[in-house]
Structure formats: C-alpha cells, structure tokens
Amino acid sequence: MDDQLALRIQLFREGGQVRPGVVDFVAAELSALSDEGAPVTEETAGMLTSHLIMALTRLLDGESIEKFETDEQVAAELAAHPAAVERARRTAARAETELGATLPDSEINFLALHLAVLAQRVSG
C-alpha cells in the first residue's frame, strides 16, 4: 500500500464518520489483496477502498442499499471475470461474519468490478 492510500484510510479512521471496525476490515482486505500480488495503491484501489468503507458503513447504520438500474449490465460484464466475482463473494462473506454486514448482490457486483479492474492491472 502506498502512502496516499494509507492517508485515505487514515482520513476515514480519523474522520469519525465510519466505524473503526469497518476501516480495519477494509485495510485487512487491502493487505490480503496486496499479499496476493495485486498492486494496491491510491491509483488502483482508492475508489475500491472508499466504496467498500461507505457501503459497509451504510449497512451497519441500517441504511438500505437500493438495487441499481445497471445491475443486469454489471452482471453481464462480470461473466468474463469469474475470479473477481468469487473474490468479491469471499469478501462479502467475511464482512458478514466479522462485521454483521450483509452486502446485497448489487454491492457484491460493484466490488467484483473493482476487483476485476485491479486484476487487469496485474495481468496488463
């Protein structure tokens, strides 16, 4: 993780708008991705980081996450990225176990899109 991504995480942690456990969970997921060989930097994973922190926070705060109109298009795009979908599902399962946050399919798909882009940076 580069300094800029670490700063993003620190700002979330110190901002008081999200639960520390969520920030810790996302930081651990980013570390795991890095250990798997993904280039986890502000450029490659900044949006993934913010998206996941905010989605988990909304869920834990009892806010509903609506189905997106683009869900079918996203699912079709993900057909070419089964590893990203599987990785997103594992992350969602850990979020449910560790945080009690159940990510809906639409959020899992968006997480998978972020992971697919990250994987393309590894292979590209």
PDB file of C-alpha atoms in Angstrom:
ATOM      1  CA  MET A   1       0.000   0.000   0.000  1.00  0.00           C
ATOM      2  CA  ASP A   2       1.389   3.380  -0.926  1.00  0.00           C
ATOM      3  CA  ASP A   3       1.403   6.475   1.296  1.00  0.00           C
ATOM      4  CA  GLN A   4      -1.559   8.089  -0.484  1.00  0.00           C
ATOM      5  CA  LEU A   5      -3.834   5.086   0.056  1.00  0.00           C
ATOM      6  CA  ALA A   6      -2.672   4.847   3.663  1.00  0.00           C
ATOM      7  CA  LEU A   7      -3.604   8.526   4.032  1.00  0.00           C
ATOM      8  CA  ARG A   8      -7.085   7.871   2.597  1.00  0.00           C
ATOM      9  CA  ILE A   9      -7.591   5.119   5.162  1.00  0.00           C
ATOM     10  CA  GLN A  10      -6.252   7.342   7.952  1.00  0.00           C
ATOM     11  CA  LEU A  11      -8.669  10.119   6.974  1.00  0.00           C
ATOM     12  CA  PHE A  12     -11.584   7.702   7.171  1.00  0.00           C
ATOM     13  CA  ARG A  13     -10.321   6.434  10.528  1.00  0.00           C
ATOM     14  CA  GLU A  14      -9.869   9.917  12.000  1.00  0.00           C
ATOM     15  CA  GLY A  15     -12.937  11.496  10.405  1.00  0.00           C
ATOM     16  CA  GLY A  16     -15.331   9.882  12.842  1.00  0.00           C
ATOM     17  CA  GLN A  17     -17.958   9.205  10.174  1.00  0.00           C
ATOM     18  CA  VAL A  18     -17.287   5.473   9.881  1.00  0.00           C
ATOM     19  CA  ARG A  19     -16.830   2.711  12.413  1.00  0.00           C
ATOM     20  CA  PRO A  20     -13.229   1.798  13.231  1.00  0.00           C
ATOM     21  CA  GLY A  21     -14.053  -1.876  12.697  1.00  0.00           C
ATOM     22  CA  VAL A  22     -15.081  -1.153   9.111  1.00  0.00           C
ATOM     23  CA  VAL A  23     -11.830   0.671   8.412  1.00  0.00           C
ATOM     24  CA  ASP A  24      -9.853  -2.183   9.990  1.00  0.00           C
ATOM     25  CA  PHE A  25     -11.771  -4.731   7.909  1.00  0.00           C
ATOM     26  CA  VAL A  26     -11.146  -2.882   4.638  1.00  0.00           C
ATOM     27  CA  ALA A  27      -7.466  -2.332   5.493  1.00  0.00           C
ATOM     28  CA  ALA A  28      -7.115  -6.078   6.120  1.00  0.00           C
ATOM     29  CA  GLU A  29      -8.791  -6.855   2.790  1.00  0.00           C
ATOM     30  CA  LEU A  30      -6.396  -4.498   1.008  1.00  0.00           C
ATOM     31  CA  SER A  31      -3.442  -6.161   2.730  1.00  0.00           C
ATOM     32  CA  ALA A  32      -4.705  -9.565   1.629  1.00  0.00           C
ATOM     33  CA  LEU A  33      -5.045  -8.323  -1.958  1.00  0.00           C
ATOM     34  CA  SER A  34      -1.506  -6.984  -1.812  1.00  0.00           C
ATOM     35  CA  ASP A  35      -0.270 -10.321  -0.438  1.00  0.00           C
ATOM     36  CA  GLU A  36      -1.966 -11.978  -3.421  1.00  0.00           C
ATOM     37  CA  GLY A  37       0.103  -9.811  -5.752  1.00  0.00           C
ATOM     38  CA  ALA A  38      -2.363  -7.040  -6.542  1.00  0.00           C
ATOM     39  CA  PRO A  39      -0.910  -3.530  -6.919  1.00  0.00           C
ATOM     40  CA  VAL A  40      -2.770  -1.896  -4.032  1.00  0.00           C
ATOM     41  CA  THR A  41      -2.160   1.842  -4.379  1.00  0.00           C
ATOM     42  CA  GLU A  42      -4.221   5.026  -4.272  1.00  0.00           C
ATOM     43  CA  GLU A  43      -4.423   4.951  -8.065  1.00  0.00           C
ATOM     44  CA  THR A  44      -5.514   1.325  -8.331  1.00  0.00           C
ATOM     45  CA  ALA A  45      -7.551   0.825  -5.162  1.00  0.00           C
ATOM     46  CA  GLY A  46      -8.598   4.252  -3.898  1.00  0.00           C
ATOM     47  CA  MET A  47     -12.136   4.020  -5.247  1.00  0.00           C
ATOM     48  CA  LEU A  48     -12.443   0.397  -4.099  1.00  0.00           C
ATOM     49  CA  THR A  49     -11.402   1.482  -0.617  1.00  0.00           C
ATOM     50  CA  SER A  50     -13.893   4.329  -0.357  1.00  0.00           C
ATOM     51  CA  HIS A  51     -16.727   2.350  -1.929  1.00  0.00           C
ATOM     52  CA  LEU A  52     -16.336  -0.607   0.416  1.00  0.00           C
ATOM     53  CA  ILE A  53     -15.914   1.524   3.545  1.00  0.00           C
ATOM     54  CA  MET A  54     -19.010   3.560   2.752  1.00  0.00           C
ATOM     55  CA  ALA A  55     -21.158   0.576   1.700  1.00  0.00           C
ATOM     56  CA  LEU A  56     -20.329  -1.332   4.883  1.00  0.00           C
ATOM     57  CA  THR A  57     -20.932   1.758   6.992  1.00  0.00           C
ATOM     58  CA  ARG A  58     -24.349   2.343   5.404  1.00  0.00           C
ATOM     59  CA  LEU A  59     -25.324  -1.266   6.035  1.00  0.00           C
ATOM     60  CA  LEU A  60     -24.196  -1.210   9.655  1.00  0.00           C
ATOM     61  CA  ASP A  61     -26.033   2.074  10.181  1.00  0.00           C
ATOM     62  CA  GLY A  62     -29.236   0.394   8.999  1.00  0.00           C
ATOM     63  CA  GLU A  63     -29.482   2.233   5.704  1.00  0.00           C
ATOM     64  CA  SER A  64     -30.816   0.269   2.793  1.00  0.00           C
ATOM     65  CA  ILE A  65     -28.798  -0.123  -0.343  1.00  0.00           C
ATOM     66  CA  GLU A  66     -31.041   0.072  -3.345  1.00  0.00           C
ATOM     67  CA  LYS A  67     -30.878  -2.110  -6.393  1.00  0.00           C
ATOM     68  CA  PHE A  68     -29.126  -0.254  -9.181  1.00  0.00           C
ATOM     69  CA  GLU A  69     -30.652   0.107 -12.636  1.00  0.00           C
ATOM     70  CA  THR A  70     -27.373  -1.120 -14.104  1.00  0.00           C
ATOM     71  CA  ASP A  71     -27.293  -4.388 -12.130  1.00  0.00           C
ATOM     72  CA  GLU A  72     -28.004  -6.535 -15.191  1.00  0.00           C
ATOM     73  CA  GLN A  73     -25.318  -4.788 -17.260  1.00  0.00           C
ATOM     74  CA  VAL A  74     -22.791  -5.155 -14.439  1.00  0.00           C
ATOM     75  CA  ALA A  75     -23.605  -8.853 -14.055  1.00  0.00           C
ATOM     76  CA  ALA A  76     -23.158  -9.365 -17.799  1.00  0.00           C
ATOM     77  CA  GLU A  77     -19.766  -7.633 -17.707  1.00  0.00           C
ATOM     78  CA  LEU A  78     -18.693  -9.794 -14.786  1.00  0.00           C
ATOM     79  CA  ALA A  79     -19.342 -13.009 -16.711  1.00  0.00           C
ATOM     80  CA  ALA A  80     -15.843 -12.565 -18.138  1.00  0.00           C
ATOM     81  CA  HIS A  81     -14.327 -12.158 -14.656  1.00  0.00           C
ATOM     82  CA  PRO A  82     -15.340 -15.172 -12.532  1.00  0.00           C
ATOM     83  CA  ALA A  83     -12.272 -14.894 -10.263  1.00  0.00           C
ATOM     84  CA  ALA A  84     -13.207 -11.323  -9.335  1.00  0.00           C
ATOM     85  CA  VAL A  85     -16.777 -12.392  -8.587  1.00  0.00           C
ATOM     86  CA  GLU A  86     -15.568 -15.243  -6.385  1.00  0.00           C
ATOM     87  CA  ARG A  87     -13.138 -12.921  -4.556  1.00  0.00           C
ATOM     88  CA  ALA A  88     -15.948 -10.393  -4.010  1.00  0.00           C
ATOM     89  CA  ARG A  89     -18.206 -13.116  -2.606  1.00  0.00           C
ATOM     90  CA  ARG A  90     -15.471 -14.223  -0.187  1.00  0.00           C
ATOM     91  CA  THR A  91     -15.014 -10.622   0.944  1.00  0.00           C
ATOM     92  CA  ALA A  92     -18.771 -10.279   1.424  1.00  0.00           C
ATOM     93  CA  ALA A  93     -18.869 -13.493   3.469  1.00  0.00           C
ATOM     94  CA  ARG A  94     -16.084 -12.195   5.708  1.00  0.00           C
ATOM     95  CA  ALA A  95     -17.915  -8.866   6.101  1.00  0.00           C
ATOM     96  CA  GLU A  96     -20.993 -10.719   7.244  1.00  0.00           C
ATOM     97  CA  THR A  97     -19.039 -12.919   9.663  1.00  0.00           C
ATOM     98  CA  GLU A  98     -16.744 -10.236  11.064  1.00  0.00           C
ATOM     99  CA  LEU A  99     -18.968  -7.151  10.957  1.00  0.00           C
ATOM    100  CA  GLY A 100     -22.514  -8.456  10.680  1.00  0.00           C
ATOM    101  CA  ALA A 101     -22.935  -6.542   7.406  1.00  0.00           C
ATOM    102  CA  THR A 102     -24.704  -8.430   4.626  1.00  0.00           C
ATOM    103  CA  LEU A 103     -23.743  -6.956   1.267  1.00  0.00           C
ATOM    104  CA  PRO A 104     -26.546  -7.243  -1.302  1.00  0.00           C
ATOM    105  CA  ASP A 105     -25.804  -8.728  -4.708  1.00  0.00           C
ATOM    106  CA  SER A 106     -25.596  -5.308  -6.351  1.00  0.00           C
ATOM    107  CA  GLU A 107     -22.811  -4.258  -3.949  1.00  0.00           C
ATOM    108  CA  ILE A 108     -21.023  -7.573  -4.395  1.00  0.00           C
ATOM    109  CA  ASN A 109     -21.132  -6.991  -8.149  1.00  0.00           C
ATOM    110  CA  PHE A 110     -19.689  -3.490  -7.818  1.00  0.00           C
ATOM    111  CA  LEU A 111     -16.978  -4.846  -5.551  1.00  0.00           C
ATOM    112  CA  ALA A 112     -16.278  -7.507  -8.187  1.00  0.00           C
ATOM    113  CA  LEU A 113     -15.955  -4.783 -10.846  1.00  0.00           C
ATOM    114  CA  HIS A 114     -13.334  -3.012  -8.731  1.00  0.00           C
ATOM    115  CA  LEU A 115     -11.514  -6.325  -8.259  1.00  0.00           C
ATOM    116  CA  ALA A 116     -11.672  -7.133 -11.978  1.00  0.00           C
ATOM    117  CA  VAL A 117     -10.057  -3.796 -12.813  1.00  0.00           C
ATOM    118  CA  LEU A 118      -7.384  -4.425 -10.190  1.00  0.00           C
ATOM    119  CA  ALA A 119      -6.724  -7.885 -11.632  1.00  0.00           C
ATOM    120  CA  GLN A 120      -6.349  -6.410 -15.105  1.00  0.00           C
ATOM    121  CA  ARG A 121      -3.633  -4.137 -13.785  1.00  0.00           C
ATOM    122  CA  VAL A 122      -1.756  -7.209 -12.554  1.00  0.00           C
ATOM    123  CA  SER A 123      -2.034  -9.053 -15.871  1.00  0.00           C
ATOM    124  CA  GLY A 124      -1.857  -5.987 -18.096  1.00  0.00           C
TER     125      GLY A 124
END
